[in-house]
Short mmCIF file of C-alpha atoms in Angstrom, two decimals:
data_model
loop_
_atom_site.label_atom_id
_atom_site.label_comp_id
_atom_site.label_asym_id
_atom_site.label_seq_id
_atom_site.Cartn_x
_atom_site.Cartn_y
_atom_site.Cartn_z
CA MET M 197 104.49 264.66 172.78
CA SER M 198 105.24 261.42 174.68
CA SER M 199 108.73 259.96 174.88
CA PHE M 200 107.46 256.99 172.89
CA SER M 201 106.16 259.28 170.15
CA ARG M 202 109.54 260.99 169.98
CA LEU M 203 111.18 257.61 169.64
CA LEU M 204 108.78 256.77 166.82
CA ARG M 205 109.77 259.91 165.01
CA LYS M 206 113.48 259.15 165.41
CA ASN M 207 113.18 256.21 163.83
CA PRO M 208 109.40 237.49 170.89
CA ILE M 209 110.15 235.45 175.65
CA SER M 210 109.17 233.70 178.47
CA LEU M 211 109.26 228.95 178.87
CA LEU M 212 112.40 218.38 190.64
CA LEU M 213 112.86 215.81 192.25
CA SER M 214 116.06 213.92 191.51
CA ARG M 215 115.94 210.23 190.77
CA GLY M 216 117.62 207.61 192.85
CA CYS M 217 121.35 207.22 192.27
CA SER M 218 122.66 204.58 189.95
CA SER M 219 124.27 201.52 191.51
CA SER M 220 127.41 202.45 189.63
CA PRO M 221 129.13 205.47 191.23
CA SER M 222 130.67 206.41 187.89
CA VAL M 223 127.30 206.90 186.21
CA LYS M 224 125.30 210.05 186.90
CA PRO M 225 121.52 209.64 187.17
CA ASN M 226 119.45 211.13 184.39
CA PRO M 227 117.63 214.32 185.40
CA PRO M 228 113.88 213.87 185.75
CA SER M 229 111.76 215.17 182.94
CA SER M 230 109.69 218.30 183.40
CA SER M 231 106.51 216.23 183.11
CA SER M 232 107.58 213.77 185.83
CA ARG M 233 108.45 216.64 188.18
CA THR M 234 105.15 218.34 187.47
CA GLY M 235 103.21 215.10 188.02
CA LEU M 236 103.96 215.19 191.73
CA TRP M 237 101.89 218.34 192.08
CA THR M 238 99.28 217.63 189.41
CA PRO M 239 96.42 217.57 191.98
CA ILE M 240 97.04 221.28 192.59
CA LEU M 241 96.59 222.07 188.91
CA ARG M 242 93.38 220.01 188.79
CA GLU M 243 91.85 221.65 191.85
CA LYS M 244 88.45 223.01 190.80
CA ASN M 245 87.97 225.34 193.75
CA PHE M 246 90.19 228.37 193.15
CA GLN M 247 90.42 229.22 196.83
CA ASN M 248 91.73 225.73 197.54
CA LEU M 249 94.10 225.96 194.59
CA VAL M 250 95.61 229.17 195.99
CA LYS M 251 96.05 227.62 199.45
CA LYS M 252 97.65 224.44 198.11
CA PHE M 253 99.90 226.45 195.81
CA LYS M 254 101.11 228.65 198.66
CA ASP M 255 101.69 225.66 200.94
CA SER M 256 103.63 223.78 198.27
CA SER M 257 105.77 226.86 197.59
CA GLU M 258 107.66 226.10 200.79
CA ASN M 259 109.36 223.37 198.76
CA ASP M 260 112.22 224.89 196.75
CA ARG M 261 111.81 222.20 194.10
CA PHE M 262 108.23 223.27 193.63
CA ARG M 263 109.36 226.86 193.13
CA ALA M 264 111.93 225.69 190.58
CA ASN M 265 109.23 224.11 188.41
CA ARG M 266 108.41 226.75 185.80
CA ARG M 267 105.71 224.69 184.12
CA LEU M 268 103.68 224.43 187.31
CA TYR M 269 103.61 228.18 187.63
CA ASP M 270 102.82 228.71 183.93
CA VAL M 271 99.91 226.25 183.92
CA ALA M 272 98.42 227.43 187.21
CA PHE M 273 98.61 231.13 186.35
CA ARG M 274 97.29 230.57 182.84
CA ARG M 275 94.28 228.83 184.33
CA LEU M 276 93.69 231.58 186.90
CA ALA M 277 94.05 234.33 184.29
CA SER M 278 91.66 232.55 181.94
CA ALA M 279 89.09 232.48 184.75
CA LYS M 280 89.82 236.17 185.53
CA GLN M 281 90.94 235.24 189.04
CA PHE M 282 93.24 238.25 189.23
CA SER M 283 92.98 238.63 193.00
CA SER M 284 94.13 235.01 193.35
CA ILE M 285 97.11 235.71 191.09
CA GLU M 286 98.05 238.70 193.21
CA GLU M 287 97.64 236.70 196.42
CA ILE M 288 99.99 233.97 195.21
CA ILE M 289 102.66 236.35 193.93
CA GLU M 290 102.52 238.47 197.09
CA HIS M 291 103.16 235.26 198.98
CA GLN M 292 106.09 234.37 196.69
CA LYS M 293 107.87 237.65 197.50
CA LYS M 294 109.02 236.19 200.83
CA TYR M 295 111.41 233.97 198.87
CA LEU M 296 113.10 236.83 197.04
CA ASP M 297 115.67 237.58 199.76
CA ASN M 298 117.27 234.19 199.28
CA SER M 299 116.69 234.02 195.57
CA ASN M 300 118.48 235.26 192.52
CA GLU M 301 117.09 237.71 190.03
CA GLY M 302 115.76 234.84 187.90
CA PHE M 303 112.90 234.04 190.27
CA ALA M 304 111.91 237.70 190.44
CA THR M 305 111.84 237.96 186.65
CA ARG M 306 109.59 234.89 186.49
CA LEU M 307 107.08 236.54 188.81
CA ILE M 308 107.15 239.75 186.78
CA ALA M 309 106.63 237.71 183.61
CA LEU M 310 103.68 235.86 185.18
CA TYR M 311 101.99 239.17 185.94
CA GLY M 312 102.54 240.18 182.32
CA LYS M 313 101.11 236.96 180.91
CA SER M 314 98.09 237.46 183.16
CA GLY M 315 97.52 240.92 181.67
CA MET M 316 98.43 242.65 184.94
CA PHE M 317 101.11 245.07 183.80
CA ASP M 318 100.62 247.59 186.62
CA HIS M 319 101.37 244.83 189.12
CA ALA M 320 104.44 243.77 187.12
CA SER M 321 105.70 247.37 187.11
CA LYS M 322 105.10 247.74 190.86
CA MET M 323 107.03 244.54 191.54
CA PHE M 324 109.92 245.69 189.38
CA ASP M 325 110.09 248.90 191.43
CA GLU M 326 110.10 246.85 194.66
CA LEU M 327 113.06 244.63 193.73
CA ALA M 328 115.66 246.88 195.33
CA GLY M 329 113.84 246.53 198.64
CA PHE M 330 114.12 242.76 198.37
CA LYS M 331 117.87 243.02 197.74
CA CYS M 332 117.33 241.74 194.19
CA PRO M 333 119.42 243.50 191.56
CA ARG M 334 117.68 245.23 188.67
CA THR M 335 119.83 244.33 185.69
CA VAL M 336 119.03 244.07 182.01
CA LYS M 337 117.48 240.68 182.78
CA SER M 338 114.69 242.05 184.99
CA PHE M 339 114.41 245.11 182.75
CA ASN M 340 113.72 242.80 179.81
CA ALA M 341 111.19 240.93 181.93
CA LEU M 342 109.35 244.21 182.55
CA LEU M 343 109.35 245.03 178.83
CA THR M 344 108.07 241.54 178.08
CA ALA M 345 105.31 241.99 180.65
CA ALA M 346 104.25 245.15 178.84
CA LEU M 347 104.34 243.30 175.52
CA ASP M 348 102.40 240.28 176.80
CA SER M 349 99.75 242.49 178.39
CA GLN M 350 99.45 244.45 175.10
CA ASN M 351 100.74 247.70 176.59
CA PHE M 352 102.83 248.23 173.47
CA GLU M 353 103.42 251.94 173.94
CA LYS M 354 104.79 251.23 177.40
CA VAL M 355 107.60 249.19 175.85
CA GLY M 356 108.89 252.24 173.99
CA GLU M 357 108.42 254.57 176.94
CA LEU M 358 110.31 252.25 179.30
CA PHE M 359 113.02 251.66 176.72
CA HIS M 360 113.49 255.41 176.38
CA LYS M 361 113.45 256.13 180.13
CA LEU M 362 114.77 253.33 182.33
CA PRO M 363 118.23 252.34 181.00
CA SER M 364 119.76 255.69 181.97
CA GLU M 365 117.96 255.75 185.32
CA LEU M 366 119.10 252.23 186.21
CA SER M 367 122.52 252.38 184.49
CA VAL M 368 121.45 249.37 182.42
CA ASP M 369 122.73 248.71 178.92
CA PRO M 370 120.02 247.23 176.65
CA ASN M 371 121.07 244.00 174.95
CA VAL M 372 119.87 242.25 171.81
CA VAL M 373 116.87 240.80 173.69
CA THR M 374 115.82 244.31 174.71
CA TYR M 375 115.87 245.53 171.12
CA ASN M 376 114.00 242.44 169.92
CA ILE M 377 111.21 243.20 172.38
CA LEU M 378 111.10 246.78 171.10
CA ILE M 379 110.84 245.51 167.51
CA GLN M 380 107.92 243.29 168.47
CA ALA M 381 106.18 246.21 170.17
CA PHE M 382 106.47 248.41 167.07
CA TRP M 383 105.21 245.53 164.91
CA LYS M 384 102.22 244.89 167.18
CA MET M 385 101.40 248.60 166.99
CA GLY M 386 101.31 248.35 163.21
CA SER M 387 104.52 250.29 162.65
CA LEU M 388 106.78 247.86 160.81
CA ASP M 389 108.85 250.67 159.34
CA SER M 390 109.71 251.82 162.86
CA ALA M 391 110.44 248.20 163.77
CA PHE M 392 112.91 247.96 160.91
CA SER M 393 114.54 251.24 161.96
CA VAL M 394 115.45 249.61 165.28
CA VAL M 395 118.13 247.63 163.42
CA GLU M 396 119.85 250.90 162.59
CA LEU M 397 119.55 251.94 166.24
CA MET M 398 121.17 248.64 167.27
CA GLU M 399 124.07 249.25 164.89
CA LYS M 400 124.53 252.74 166.27
CA ASN M 401 124.73 251.35 169.83
CA GLY M 402 127.08 248.49 168.97
CA ILE M 403 124.52 245.69 169.23
CA SER M 404 124.46 243.04 166.51
CA PRO M 405 120.99 241.87 165.45
CA ASP M 406 120.43 238.12 165.75
CA LEU M 407 118.20 235.58 164.04
CA VAL M 408 115.27 236.46 166.31
CA THR M 409 115.58 240.09 165.19
CA PHE M 410 115.41 239.24 161.51
CA ASN M 411 112.80 236.50 161.77
CA THR M 412 110.49 238.87 163.66
CA LEU M 413 110.83 241.42 160.88
CA LEU M 414 110.41 238.80 158.14
CA LYS M 415 107.25 237.49 159.78
CA GLY M 416 105.83 240.99 160.04
CA PHE M 417 106.59 242.09 156.48
CA TYR M 418 105.47 238.81 154.90
CA GLU M 419 102.23 238.77 156.88
CA GLU M 420 101.45 242.13 155.30
CA ASN M 421 102.66 240.89 151.89
CA ARG M 422 105.32 243.60 151.79
CA PHE M 423 107.78 241.58 149.73
CA SER M 424 110.09 244.47 148.80
CA GLU M 425 110.63 245.43 152.46
CA ALA M 426 111.20 241.77 153.31
CA GLU M 427 113.99 241.70 150.71
CA LYS M 428 115.67 244.52 152.63
CA VAL M 429 115.60 242.30 155.72
CA TRP M 430 117.29 239.49 153.79
CA ALA M 431 119.95 241.98 152.65
CA LYS M 432 120.55 243.03 156.26
CA MET M 433 120.95 239.39 157.26
CA ASP M 434 123.70 239.02 154.66
CA GLU M 435 125.30 242.23 155.89
CA PHE M 436 125.52 240.84 159.44
CA ASN M 437 126.46 237.30 158.29
CA CYS M 438 123.34 235.98 160.01
CA SER M 439 122.38 232.65 158.47
CA PRO M 440 118.62 232.16 158.04
CA ASP M 441 116.95 229.02 159.36
CA ILE M 442 113.96 227.15 157.98
CA ILE M 443 111.64 229.43 159.99
CA SER M 444 112.94 232.39 157.99
CA PHE M 445 112.11 230.68 154.71
CA ASN M 446 108.76 229.38 155.95
CA TYR M 447 107.57 232.95 156.42
CA LYS M 448 108.42 233.63 152.79
CA LEU M 449 106.86 230.37 151.65
CA GLN M 450 103.61 231.10 153.46
CA ALA M 451 103.46 234.56 151.92
CA LEU M 452 104.02 233.18 148.42
CA VAL M 453 101.23 230.67 148.92
CA SER M 454 98.84 233.29 150.30
CA GLU M 455 99.49 235.34 147.17
CA LYS M 456 98.74 232.26 145.01
CA LYS M 457 102.32 232.22 143.71
CA MET M 458 102.45 228.42 143.77
CA VAL M 459 105.14 228.09 141.11
CA ASP M 460 107.44 230.34 143.14
CA ALA M 461 106.54 228.45 146.31
CA MET M 462 107.34 225.05 144.78
CA GLU M 463 110.59 226.40 143.37
CA LEU M 464 111.56 227.71 146.80
CA VAL M 465 110.95 224.30 148.38
CA GLN M 466 113.02 222.58 145.69
CA LYS M 467 115.83 225.06 146.24
CA LEU M 468 115.74 224.45 149.99
CA LYS M 469 115.83 220.69 149.46
CA SER M 470 119.04 221.00 147.45
CA GLU M 471 120.75 223.90 149.18
CA GLY M 472 119.25 223.96 152.68
CA PRO M 473 118.05 224.55 155.23
CA LYS M 474 115.89 221.51 154.60
CA PRO M 475 112.11 222.07 154.50
CA ASP M 476 110.30 220.87 157.61
CA ILE M 477 106.78 219.56 158.11
CA PHE M 478 105.49 223.13 158.41
CA SER M 479 106.84 223.85 154.92
CA TYR M 480 105.08 220.86 153.40
CA ASN M 481 101.86 221.51 155.32
CA VAL M 482 101.70 224.99 153.81
CA LEU M 483 101.89 223.49 150.32
CA ILE M 484 99.42 220.69 151.09
CA LYS M 485 96.85 223.09 152.52
CA CYS M 486 96.99 225.38 149.49
CA LEU M 487 96.87 222.49 147.02
CA CYS M 488 93.83 221.02 148.78
CA HIS M 489 92.12 224.38 148.78
CA ASP M 490 92.80 224.76 145.04
CA GLY M 491 91.49 221.26 144.32
CA ASN M 492 94.88 219.86 143.29
CA LEU M 493 94.50 216.74 145.39
CA GLU M 494 96.89 214.57 143.37
CA GLU M 495 99.78 216.95 143.94
CA ALA M 496 98.93 217.19 147.64
CA LYS M 497 98.95 213.37 147.85
CA ARG M 498 102.31 213.26 146.08
CA ILE M 499 103.83 215.62 148.62
CA TYR M 500 102.38 213.54 151.45
CA ASN M 501 103.74 210.29 150.03
CA GLU M 502 107.22 211.82 149.82
CA LEU M 503 107.30 213.18 153.37
CA GLU M 504 109.38 210.40 154.88
CA GLU M 505 111.73 210.43 151.90
CA ASN M 506 112.22 214.12 152.66
CA GLY M 507 112.95 213.46 156.33
CA CYS M 508 109.59 214.59 157.70
CA ALA M 509 106.77 212.91 159.58
CA PRO M 510 103.14 214.01 159.16
CA ASN M 511 101.60 215.79 162.11
CA ARG M 512 98.12 216.77 163.25
CA LEU M 513 97.79 219.59 160.72
CA THR M 514 98.82 217.28 157.88
CA PHE M 515 96.08 214.78 158.69
CA GLU M 516 93.42 217.36 159.48
CA THR M 517 94.08 219.05 156.15
CA LEU M 518 94.25 216.00 153.89
CA ILE M 519 91.65 213.62 155.31
CA PRO M 520 88.59 215.90 154.89
CA CYS M 521 89.72 216.78 151.37
CA LEU M 522 90.11 213.10 150.49
CA SER M 523 86.68 212.26 151.89
CA GLU M 524 85.05 215.14 150.05
CA LYS M 525 86.56 213.96 146.76
CA GLY M 526 85.49 210.36 147.42
CA ASP M 527 89.05 209.04 147.78
CA PHE M 528 88.21 206.78 150.70
CA ASP M 529 91.10 204.41 150.08
CA MET M 530 93.59 207.14 150.94
CA ALA M 531 91.32 208.60 153.62
CA VAL M 532 91.23 205.22 155.40
CA LYS M 533 94.99 204.85 155.10
CA LEU M 534 95.64 208.27 156.64
CA SER M 535 93.02 207.79 159.35
CA LYS M 536 94.74 204.59 160.47
CA GLU M 537 98.16 206.16 160.23
CA SER M 538 97.14 209.12 162.39
CA MET M 539 96.11 206.72 165.14
CA THR M 540 99.07 204.34 164.89
CA ARG M 541 101.33 207.38 165.14
CA ARG M 542 99.27 208.39 168.21
CA CYS M 543 98.62 211.71 166.54
CA VAL M 544 95.39 212.93 168.13
CA ILE M 545 93.43 214.76 165.47
CA ASN M 546 89.93 216.24 165.69
CA VAL M 547 87.58 213.32 166.29
CA LYS M 548 85.08 214.88 163.87
CA VAL M 549 87.58 214.34 161.04
CA LEU M 550 87.71 210.60 161.68
CA GLN M 551 83.99 210.35 162.28
CA SER M 552 83.34 211.96 158.89
CA VAL M 553 85.43 209.22 157.26
CA ILE M 554 83.45 206.54 159.12
CA ASP M 555 80.16 208.13 158.09
CA GLY M 556 81.33 208.41 154.49
CA LEU M 557 82.40 204.76 154.39
CA ALA M 558 79.00 203.72 155.79
CA LYS M 559 77.22 205.64 153.02
CA GLU M 560 79.40 203.81 150.51
CA SER M 561 78.46 200.50 152.19
CA ARG M 562 82.09 199.92 153.18
CA ILE M 563 81.03 198.85 156.65
CA ALA M 564 84.00 196.57 157.36
CA GLU M 565 86.48 199.41 156.86
CA ALA M 566 84.35 201.75 158.96
CA LYS M 567 84.28 199.20 161.79
CA GLU M 568 88.04 198.79 161.52
CA ILE M 569 88.61 202.53 162.15
CA VAL M 570 86.14 202.50 165.06
CA GLU M 571 87.81 199.49 166.66
CA LEU M 572 91.29 200.93 166.16
CA GLY M 573 90.20 204.18 167.78
CA LEU M 574 88.76 202.32 170.76
CA SER M 575 91.87 200.15 171.17
CA MET M 576 94.23 203.16 171.06
CA ILE M 577 92.18 205.04 173.73
CA LEU M 578 92.99 208.38 172.12
CA TYR M 579 89.62 210.09 172.15
CA ARG M 580 87.26 211.13 174.93
CA THR M 581 84.40 211.09 172.43
CA PRO M 582 84.38 207.54 171.07
CA LEU M 583 84.17 206.85 167.37
CA LYS M 584 81.00 205.01 166.36
CA LEU M 585 79.19 203.60 163.38
CA PRO M 586 76.15 205.54 162.20
CA SER M 587 72.84 204.18 163.41
CA GLY M 588 71.58 201.46 161.07
CA ALA M 589 75.06 200.44 159.87
CA GLU M 590 75.94 196.82 160.52
#
């Protein structure tokens, strides 16, 4: 029997150039945004030839500000992994190891995490084993990075095996992040009961569960429509004085809607509006989507019209849910209004959604309104595929 199996019987993780100084010595310059820092090296990310991309990436790594830019690494490695350029990923990370002597553990954990996100767990494990040779400490931080690499590469059993084995070997004390990763691994393996038992293990070892712990469990139980077990999670939250956030309630709301318990769902939203935490746009989108699906368009429109009053702004999902439903029901007045609003808010929705409104207006001989949407789309320069009137429409 494996160590992970024994654990089963006993009982989510990874996200510079400074500006010129102000003329006033008493005012500190604002730090540059992540996007502005990344923009300096955008040509590397756009390089179509992977061999050239690797060379440019390695050359740019000599700049410590380049190495400090997490987003550059995330985007580049995601692209390489998507193209199955695993040898290129290994080549870059092998090159990065030369910076570990003068780096802290944080840079090492980033490289381990990148291997994990690329589905290369064996490489992540090998690098973790090599850290001592690079004079990088192996603390709970890098241990958690290794567990996360196993999780991200879908080696879920490895999470339990490493959790059972390494802390004693490394003299590392698992923290709340460690246990949260273990909970996610059990959940992904389809063993939510074992995931919930981790809370008891945390208590035994003097670790207090946090909101991530409970939200992970709530998400898992509600996705499987196990409402009674989810209630046990809520009880544990009370026991640990852990206040739920709107994400916690959104999991419950989504489960109620999926079970067609719309009365309960609407009551929950009303309760949140009065007692908090306030519903967010995700909460309202869940209701709108279900109402549209059930043909209750008037109620969906009412919720939409009250969004701003409730402190929310519509987003892409809001528009992409409502507009097709409005068009299908022949409510082109509202469909036109929302189409325009999506563009004036610079909310880029699927161009096919807007084109369907234009086509529908043309069929209804409402050519002027169709032209207005086309012209607005062209003026906003939001879409690569331009909106257009159907052939024959004037």
